[in-house]
Coordinates of C-alpha atoms and ligand atoms in Angstrom, one line a residue:
M1 CA 74.1 107.9 60.0
K2 CA 76.7 109.3 62.2
R3 CA 77.1 113.2 61.7
I4 CA 80.0 114.1 59.0
V5 CA 81.4 117.2 59.9
L6 CA 84.2 118.7 57.5
C7 CA 86.2 121.4 59.3
G8 CA 89.5 123.4 58.1
F9 CA 90.8 126.4 57.1
R10 CA 88.9 129.0 54.9
G11 CA 89.6 128.1 51.1
T12 CA 89.9 124.5 51.4
G13 CA 86.8 123.7 50.0
K14 CA 84.2 122.4 53.3
T15 CA 81.1 124.3 51.4
E16 CA 81.7 122.9 48.1
I17 CA 82.6 119.5 49.5
G18 CA 80.2 119.0 52.3
K19 CA 77.6 119.6 49.7
V20 CA 78.6 116.8 46.8
V21 CA 79.0 114.8 50.3
A22 CA 75.8 115.3 51.5
D23 CA 73.9 115.3 48.0
R24 CA 75.5 111.6 47.4
L25 CA 74.0 110.4 50.3
H26 CA 71.1 112.2 50.6
L27 CA 71.7 114.0 53.7
S28 CA 71.0 117.4 54.2
F29 CA 74.1 120.4 54.7
I30 CA 74.6 123.1 57.0
D31 CA 77.3 125.5 56.6
T32 CA 77.4 127.4 60.1
D33 CA 78.4 130.3 58.8
D34 CA 75.2 130.6 56.4
L35 CA 73.1 129.6 59.5
I36 CA 75.1 132.7 62.0
E37 CA 74.3 134.6 59.5
Y38 CA 70.2 133.3 59.2
Q39 CA 69.7 133.4 62.9
T40 CA 71.4 136.9 63.6
G41 CA 70.3 138.4 60.6
R42 CA 73.5 139.8 60.0
S43 CA 76.7 139.3 58.2
I44 CA 79.8 137.8 59.6
P45 CA 82.3 140.7 58.3
S46 CA 79.0 142.8 60.4
I47 CA 79.4 140.6 63.6
F48 CA 82.8 140.8 63.4
H49 CA 83.6 144.5 62.6
E50 CA 80.9 146.1 65.0
D51 CA 81.4 143.5 67.3
G52 CA 84.5 142.2 68.0
E53 CA 85.8 138.1 67.3
E54 CA 85.2 137.6 70.6
R55 CA 81.3 137.9 70.4
F56 CA 81.3 136.0 66.8
R57 CA 83.1 133.3 68.9
A58 CA 79.8 133.3 71.1
V59 CA 77.8 133.1 68.3
E60 CA 78.8 130.5 66.6
R61 CA 79.6 128.7 69.5
D62 CA 75.6 129.0 70.0
V63 CA 74.8 127.5 66.6
I64 CA 77.3 124.3 67.3
A65 CA 75.5 123.3 70.0
T66 CA 72.4 123.0 68.3
L67 CA 72.9 121.7 65.2
P68 CA 71.2 117.8 64.7
G69 CA 73.4 115.5 66.1
K70 CA 72.9 113.1 63.0
D71 CA 71.9 111.9 59.3
V72 CA 74.0 115.8 58.5
V73 CA 76.9 117.1 57.0
V74 CA 77.8 120.1 58.7
S75 CA 80.6 123.2 57.3
C76 CA 82.2 124.2 60.2
G77 CA 83.9 127.7 60.1
G78 CA 87.4 127.6 59.5
G79 CA 87.8 128.8 63.4
A80 CA 85.4 126.5 64.9
V81 CA 87.7 124.0 66.4
I82 CA 90.1 126.1 67.9
D83 CA 87.3 126.4 71.2
P84 CA 87.2 122.8 72.9
T85 CA 83.7 123.3 73.9
N86 CA 82.5 123.1 70.6
I87 CA 85.1 120.3 69.6
E88 CA 83.4 118.5 72.2
R89 CA 80.0 119.1 70.8
L90 CA 81.3 118.5 67.5
R91 CA 82.7 114.8 67.9
T92 CA 79.5 112.9 70.2
D93 CA 79.4 110.5 67.7
S94 CA 80.2 111.9 64.4
V95 CA 83.2 112.1 61.8
L96 CA 85.2 114.5 61.4
V97 CA 87.3 115.4 58.5
L98 CA 89.9 117.5 57.9
L99 CA 90.1 119.5 54.8
V100 CA 93.7 120.8 53.9
A101 CA 95.3 122.4 51.0
D102 CA 98.7 123.9 50.6
I103 CA 99.1 127.6 50.6
D104 CA 99.0 128.6 46.6
T105 CA 95.8 126.8 46.6
I106 CA 94.6 128.4 49.6
E107 CA 95.2 132.0 48.3
E108 CA 94.3 131.6 44.5
R109 CA 91.1 130.4 45.8
L110 CA 90.7 133.2 48.3
A111 CA 91.8 136.1 45.6
K112 CA 89.3 134.8 44.0
K113 CA 86.2 134.6 46.7
P114 CA 87.8 137.3 49.3
R115 CA 86.9 136.9 52.9
P116 CA 87.0 139.6 56.0
P117 CA 91.0 139.5 57.1
L118 CA 91.3 137.9 60.5
T119 CA 94.8 139.6 60.6
N120 CA 96.9 142.8 59.4
L121 CA 98.9 141.0 57.2
P122 CA 99.0 140.6 53.6
L123 CA 96.9 137.7 52.7
R124 CA 100.0 134.6 51.9
E125 CA 101.4 135.7 55.2
E126 CA 98.0 135.5 56.6
I127 CA 97.4 132.2 55.7
A128 CA 100.7 130.9 56.5
E129 CA 100.6 132.5 59.8
M130 CA 97.3 131.6 61.1
M131 CA 97.7 128.0 59.5
E132 CA 100.9 127.7 61.8
R133 CA 98.9 128.9 64.8
R134 CA 96.1 126.8 64.2
R135 CA 97.4 123.6 62.9
Q136 CA 97.8 121.9 66.2
F137 CA 94.1 122.1 66.5
Y138 CA 93.0 121.1 63.5
Y139 CA 94.8 118.1 63.8
A140 CA 94.0 117.3 66.9
A141 CA 90.0 117.2 65.0
A142 CA 91.0 115.4 62.5
D143 CA 89.6 112.1 62.3
L144 CA 90.1 111.5 58.5
C145 CA 92.4 114.1 56.2
I146 CA 91.7 115.1 52.9
D147 CA 94.0 117.2 51.1
T148 CA 91.6 119.5 48.6
S149 CA 95.2 121.2 46.9
E150 CA 94.7 119.0 43.4
T151 CA 91.4 117.6 43.0
T152 CA 87.8 118.9 42.3
A153 CA 84.9 119.2 45.2
D154 CA 83.6 116.3 43.6
A155 CA 86.6 113.6 43.7
A156 CA 87.6 115.9 47.3
G157 CA 83.8 114.6 48.3
E158 CA 83.7 110.8 46.2
K159 CA 87.4 110.2 48.4
I160 CA 85.7 111.2 51.8
I161 CA 82.4 108.3 50.9
R162 CA 84.7 105.7 49.8
I163 CA 87.2 106.1 53.4
L164 CA 83.7 106.6 55.1
Q165 CA 82.6 102.8 53.7
D166 CA 86.2 101.3 53.9
G167 CA 88.0 103.1 56.9
T168 CA 91.4 104.3 55.1
T169 CA 93.7 101.2 55.6
T170 CA 94.1 98.0 53.4
V171 CA 93.3 94.3 54.3
R172 CA 97.1 93.9 54.0
Q173 CA 98.0 96.3 56.4
R174 CA 95.2 95.3 59.1
E175 CA 96.8 91.1 58.1
T176 CA 100.0 93.0 59.0
G177 CA 99.1 94.8 62.2
M178 CA 97.0 91.8 63.6
A179 CA 100.1 89.4 63.2
F180 CA 102.8 92.5 64.6
F181 CA 100.1 92.6 68.0
K182 CA 100.1 88.9 68.4
T183 CA 103.4 88.8 68.7
G184 CA 103.1 90.8 72.1
R185 CA 101.9 90.2 74.9
I186 CA 98.6 91.3 74.5
P187 CA 96.1 89.3 76.9
A188 CA 93.5 87.1 75.1
P189 CA 90.7 89.4 75.0
E190 CA 92.2 92.6 73.8
L191 CA 93.1 90.4 70.9
H192 CA 89.7 89.6 70.7
V193 CA 88.4 93.5 70.4
L194 CA 92.1 94.2 68.2
E195 CA 90.8 91.0 65.5
S196 CA 86.8 92.6 65.8
M197 CA 88.9 95.9 64.6
L198 CA 90.8 95.1 62.3
T199 CA 90.3 91.7 60.9
A200 CA 86.6 90.8 61.7
P201 CA 84.2 91.2 58.4
A202 CA 81.6 92.9 60.3
R203 CA 84.4 95.8 61.8
D204 CA 83.6 99.4 61.9
P205 CA 85.9 100.6 59.1
L206 CA 86.2 104.1 60.9
T207 CA 86.8 103.0 64.4
R208 CA 90.6 103.5 65.1
L209 CA 94.1 103.2 67.1
V210 CA 95.6 105.5 69.9
G211 CA 98.1 103.5 71.9
I212 CA 100.8 103.1 74.2
A213 CA 104.2 102.2 73.0
G214 CA 106.8 101.6 75.2
Y215 CA 109.2 98.3 76.2
P216 CA 107.5 96.7 78.8
C217 CA 104.1 98.8 79.4
A218 CA 101.7 96.0 80.2
H219 CA 101.6 98.4 83.8
S220 CA 100.4 101.4 81.9
K221 CA 96.9 102.6 83.4
S222 CA 96.4 104.3 80.2
P223 CA 94.5 101.7 78.0
A224 CA 92.1 101.6 81.0
L225 CA 91.9 105.6 81.1
F226 CA 91.4 106.8 77.3
N227 CA 88.6 103.9 76.6
S228 CA 87.1 104.9 79.7
L229 CA 87.2 108.7 78.2
F230 CA 86.2 107.4 74.2
S231 CA 82.8 105.8 76.1
R232 CA 82.6 109.0 78.4
Y233 CA 83.0 111.0 74.7
S234 CA 81.3 108.7 72.0
L235 CA 84.6 108.3 70.0
A236 CA 85.2 105.8 68.1
Y237 CA 88.4 105.1 69.4
H238 CA 90.0 102.4 71.0
Y239 CA 93.6 102.4 73.0
T240 CA 96.0 99.2 73.1
W241 CA 99.2 98.4 73.9
F242 CA 102.4 98.2 71.4
E243 CA 104.5 96.4 73.2
D244 CA 107.8 95.6 71.3
P245 CA 111.7 96.0 71.7
E246 CA 111.8 98.2 68.6
I247 CA 110.6 101.7 68.3
D248 CA 111.2 101.2 64.6
E249 CA 108.7 98.5 64.1
I250 CA 105.8 100.2 66.1
M251 CA 106.0 103.2 64.3
A252 CA 105.8 101.5 60.6
I253 CA 103.2 99.9 62.1
A254 CA 101.1 102.6 64.3
R255 CA 101.7 104.3 60.3
S256 CA 100.5 101.4 58.6
L257 CA 97.5 101.4 60.7
D258 CA 96.5 104.9 60.5
V259 CA 96.7 105.3 64.2
K260 CA 95.5 108.2 65.4
G261 CA 98.0 109.0 68.4
L262 CA 101.0 107.5 71.0
S263 CA 101.9 107.6 74.4
I264 CA 105.8 106.9 74.3
T265 CA 107.1 105.3 77.7
I266 CA 110.4 103.4 78.7
P267 CA 112.6 103.1 77.0
F268 CA 111.4 105.6 73.3
K269 CA 111.6 108.8 75.4
Q270 CA 114.1 109.8 73.3
D271 CA 115.0 106.6 71.0
V272 CA 111.9 108.1 69.0
L273 CA 112.8 111.6 68.0
P274 CA 114.9 111.0 64.9
L275 CA 111.4 109.0 63.5
L276 CA 109.3 112.3 64.2
E277 CA 108.6 114.4 61.0
E278 CA 107.9 117.2 63.5
V279 CA 109.2 117.6 67.2
D280 CA 107.3 120.7 69.6
E281 CA 109.5 123.8 69.6
H282 CA 108.7 124.4 73.8
A283 CA 108.6 120.9 75.6
A284 CA 109.9 118.2 73.4
R285 CA 113.0 119.8 71.7
Q286 CA 114.1 121.4 75.3
I287 CA 113.6 118.1 77.3
G288 CA 114.6 116.0 74.3
A289 CA 112.1 113.8 75.1
V290 CA 108.2 112.6 73.6
N291 CA 105.5 110.9 75.6
T292 CA 102.9 111.7 72.8
I293 CA 102.8 111.6 69.4
V294 CA 99.7 112.8 67.2
F295 CA 99.8 111.4 63.3
A296 CA 97.3 113.6 61.1
C297 CA 97.9 114.3 57.2
G298 CA 101.1 111.9 56.9
S299 CA 103.1 113.5 59.7
A300 CA 104.1 112.1 63.2
I301 CA 104.6 115.1 65.6
G302 CA 105.7 114.9 69.2
Y303 CA 105.0 116.6 72.5
N304 CA 106.1 115.9 76.1
T305 CA 103.3 116.7 78.7
D306 CA 105.4 115.2 81.0
W307 CA 106.4 118.0 82.2
I308 CA 102.8 119.8 82.2
G309 CA 102.1 117.0 84.6
V310 CA 104.9 118.2 87.3
R311 CA 104.6 121.5 86.3
K312 CA 100.6 121.9 87.6
P313 CA 100.4 120.7 91.0
L314 CA 103.8 123.0 92.1
V315 CA 102.5 126.5 90.4
S316 CA 102.3 128.0 94.1
Y317 CA 106.3 126.6 94.8
K318 CA 107.3 129.5 92.2
G319 CA 111.4 130.0 93.5
A320 CA 111.4 127.4 96.4
T321 CA 114.3 125.5 96.3
A322 CA 113.7 122.0 95.4
V323 CA 116.2 118.8 95.0
L324 CA 115.2 116.2 92.2
L325 CA 116.6 112.7 92.3
G326 CA 117.1 110.9 89.5
A327 CA 118.2 111.9 85.8
G328 CA 116.5 110.1 83.4
G329 CA 113.4 111.2 80.7
A330 CA 111.1 111.9 83.6
A331 CA 113.5 113.8 85.1
A332 CA 114.3 115.4 82.2
G333 CA 110.6 116.8 81.8
A334 CA 110.7 117.2 85.6
A335 CA 113.7 119.7 85.5
Y336 CA 112.2 121.3 82.8
A337 CA 108.7 122.4 84.8
L338 CA 110.8 123.4 87.6
T339 CA 112.9 125.6 86.0
D340 CA 110.3 126.8 84.1
L341 CA 108.6 127.7 87.8
D342 CA 111.4 130.0 88.8
M343 CA 112.8 127.1 91.3
K344 CA 116.7 127.0 92.3
V345 CA 116.7 123.0 91.4
T346 CA 119.8 120.6 92.4
I347 CA 119.6 117.1 90.5
L348 CA 121.1 114.3 92.6
N349 CA 122.0 110.9 90.8
R350 CA 123.1 107.1 91.2
T351 CA 125.4 108.3 88.7
P352 CA 126.7 112.2 89.0
E353 CA 127.4 112.2 85.3
S354 CA 124.2 111.8 84.3
A355 CA 122.7 114.5 86.8
K356 CA 125.5 116.6 85.6
V357 CA 124.6 116.8 82.0
L358 CA 121.1 117.0 82.8
A359 CA 122.0 120.0 85.4
E360 CA 124.0 122.0 82.8
R361 CA 121.6 121.9 80.4
F362 CA 118.6 123.6 82.8
G363 CA 121.0 125.5 84.5
C364 CA 121.0 123.6 87.4
G365 CA 123.2 122.1 90.8
W366 CA 124.1 118.5 90.4
G367 CA 125.3 115.8 92.7
G368 CA 125.7 112.6 93.8
W369 CA 122.5 111.4 96.2
E370 CA 125.2 111.4 99.2
D371 CA 124.5 115.8 98.7
F372 CA 121.3 115.6 99.8
D373 CA 121.9 117.0 103.1
T374 CA 123.9 119.3 103.0
I375 CA 121.0 121.1 100.7
R376 CA 118.1 121.2 103.1
P377 CA 114.8 122.1 100.3
D378 CA 111.7 123.1 100.2
L379 CA 110.6 120.5 97.7
V380 CA 111.8 117.1 97.0
V381 CA 110.9 115.3 93.5
N382 CA 111.6 111.7 93.1
A383 CA 111.8 110.5 89.6
T384 CA 113.6 106.9 89.5
P385 CA 112.0 104.1 90.2
L386 CA 112.6 103.7 93.9
G387 CA 109.6 102.7 95.3
M388 CA 107.7 100.6 92.1
H389 CA 107.7 96.6 92.2
P390 CA 110.9 95.3 92.4
D391 CA 112.3 98.5 94.2
D392 CA 109.5 99.0 96.6
H393 CA 111.4 101.3 98.9
S394 CA 111.5 104.9 99.9
P395 CA 115.0 106.6 98.4
L396 CA 115.5 108.5 101.9
L397 CA 116.2 108.0 105.1
D398 CA 113.7 109.2 107.9
E399 CA 115.7 111.4 109.3
Q400 CA 116.4 113.7 105.8
L401 CA 113.1 114.6 105.7
N402 CA 111.3 117.6 107.8
R403 CA 107.5 118.5 108.4
E404 CA 108.4 121.7 106.7
M405 CA 109.2 120.0 102.6
T406 CA 107.1 118.9 100.3
V407 CA 107.1 115.3 98.2
F408 CA 106.4 114.7 95.0
D409 CA 107.2 110.8 93.9
L410 CA 106.5 110.9 89.9
V411 CA 106.0 106.9 90.8
Y412 CA 102.0 106.2 90.8
T413 CA 102.4 102.8 90.9
P414 CA 101.8 102.3 93.8
P415 CA 99.4 104.9 94.2
E416 CA 100.4 104.9 97.8
T417 CA 104.5 104.2 97.1
P418 CA 106.8 104.0 100.6
L419 CA 108.4 107.7 99.9
I420 CA 104.4 108.9 100.0
Q421 CA 104.1 107.0 103.2
Q422 CA 107.1 108.1 104.8
A423 CA 106.8 111.6 103.9
R424 CA 103.0 111.5 105.2
R425 CA 104.4 109.8 108.9
L426 CA 107.2 112.4 109.4
G427 CA 104.2 115.2 108.8
C428 CA 105.5 116.7 105.5
R429 CA 102.8 117.6 102.4
T430 CA 103.1 115.3 99.6
I431 CA 101.7 115.2 95.7
T432 CA 101.6 111.5 94.3
G433 CA 102.3 110.6 91.0
T434 CA 99.1 110.5 90.2
E435 CA 98.8 113.5 90.3
M436 CA 101.5 113.6 87.5
F437 CA 100.1 111.3 85.7
V438 CA 96.4 113.1 85.5
G439 CA 97.8 116.3 84.4
Q440 CA 100.2 114.1 81.6
A441 CA 97.2 112.7 80.4
R442 CA 94.7 115.2 80.2
E443 CA 97.5 117.4 78.1
Q444 CA 97.9 114.4 76.6
F445 CA 93.7 113.3 75.5
Y446 CA 93.7 117.8 74.3
L447 CA 96.5 116.8 72.2
F448 CA 95.0 113.9 70.4
F449 CA 91.3 115.0 70.3
G450 CA 91.1 118.5 71.0
I451 CA 88.5 118.0 74.3
D452 CA 89.3 119.5 77.3
V453 CA 88.7 117.1 79.8
P454 CA 88.4 118.3 83.5
A455 CA 91.1 116.8 85.6
E456 CA 89.0 115.7 88.5
K457 CA 86.8 113.7 85.7
I458 CA 90.3 112.0 84.1
R459 CA 91.1 111.4 88.8
E460 CA 87.5 109.9 88.5
L461 CA 89.0 107.5 85.6
V462 CA 91.8 106.9 86.6
P463 CA 91.8 102.9 87.6
Ligands
NAP501 P1 114.6 106.7 83.4 O1 114.5 107.2 81.8 O2 115.0 104.7 83.0 O3 115.4 107.0 84.4 C1 115.9 106.3 85.8 C2 116.6 107.0 86.4 O4 116.6 106.5 88.1 C3 118.0 107.6 86.2 O5 118.5 108.8 86.8 C4 118.5 106.2 87.0 O6 119.7 106.3 87.6 C5 117.9 106.4 88.4 N1 117.8 104.8 89.3 C6 117.4 103.8 88.4 N2 117.2 102.8 89.2 C7 118.0 103.5 90.4 C8 118.5 102.5 92.0 N3 117.7 101.4 91.7 N4 118.7 103.8 93.0 C9 118.7 104.9 92.4 N5 118.5 105.9 91.3 C10 117.6 104.4 90.2 O7 112.9 105.8 83.4 P2 111.6 107.4 83.7 O8 111.2 107.2 82.6 O9 112.6 108.9 83.8 O10 111.5 107.2 84.8 C11 111.4 107.5 86.5 C12 110.1 107.2 87.1 O11 109.0 108.3 86.6 C13 109.4 105.7 87.2 O12 109.0 105.1 87.8 C14 107.9 106.2 86.1 O13 107.1 104.9 86.6 C15 107.9 107.3 86.9 N6 106.8 108.0 85.7 C16 105.4 108.5 86.0 C17 104.9 109.5 85.7 C18 103.6 109.8 85.7 O14 102.6 110.3 85.0 N7 103.3 109.8 86.9 C19 105.5 109.7 84.1 C20 106.7 109.1 83.8 C21 107.5 108.5 84.6 P3 121.3 106.2 86.6 O15 121.8 107.3 85.6 O16 122.0 106.1 87.6 O17 120.7 104.9 85.9

């Protein structure tokens, strides 16, 4: 039997419920906090008080590294899943069950059984603050989510066991999902895989879907990359295509199939915003486009990782003069990244009015293509589809480039675009769209699953 790992904030019932599940399934039960106390011969408050939280986390990491790999129910300390190393270890061949509860319930439970404070705040404020700070990590960790606010440990334990046996979706939901996939342009071998997951009698109820939502999205390299990562980290997930002209339809199917996450591509990055319960403050709200949705505990939360994929290869270009070609969704993420690096940015677009709208949001200059020659940039970023089939030519003329410039082409199919080939020939430094793809996919995988995959590993796996 797979290892069952319970995680979540203190006061959500991990220990009590963990014991119920272990007892019913005749498995052993391990509480990592108890194990830390046993192995160190000290209480957790004393480790925290005398050696500090960092030391406690190091001991916790060692304990998690040596947990048995199967036939066990584990209850983790509330902060354990924040560490990506722990998550990577806990996720291997395991089911992670996130327990949540409302703030009143947690406050009441903690008042009855006090624990060492995590902040200097009064209890209720501490709970609210810490739950908010950790929420992204808990959601990334969750394979299943159980609300324990209005239930007994016995009932919550029974519910977990039921889900482990049957999954979280009904036959009807899965049949509707299968009918949706059959109407798309999904290749026959992929339809067989989906059938084996959704409608075959021998299906594994714990394997969940992740996917790319777009129209079209058949060209995307994400399915191959993510499915390789699932094998590499032994995750019971499958990544597929949600191709449909209506994003409302895709979201409805994703919710009813209890999908873990979606990558969002053309033309839905903006249209999906009103369909989400929450949008990440720092990126998606300011950029105005979402390329990542994490579903957890009944909510769909939108993020943007495109800007991180643009920013990462450019950190040494702080303060540079940059021209950004294009004013669509990718350009918005790029404008956010370049201005975050204090660059002096001019946005040039075929339709200058769109460049103006984007430029005003980020405090940039703007213009039409013809203004390029007046700027003399250190950096040129192409955020138009020029270079991609059928527009397979460079957006710039040879005489517009010189060897002092760096050229970053966001287009990644083909990996060596006409612009990249031209810039190399003219002696410019080049950054390919694959670098952006790697950076945004790495962050997306982290948001979905909490595992921080090294960039080299992703680069190796990009098809
Ligand atoms: P989008 O929202 O449709 O915007 C396209 C932009 O390109 C618009 O500003 C449009 O100008 C301009 N454009 C389109 N065709 C043009 C043409 N023939 N000549 C001149 N300008 C043209 O698309 P997007 O989501 O921003 O994506 C843009 C590119 O970035 C795509 O090729 C995509 O593959 C790439 N991308 C790469 C990654 C990665 O991970 N490497 C991630 C995201 C996107 P108008 O305003 O005049 O229409």
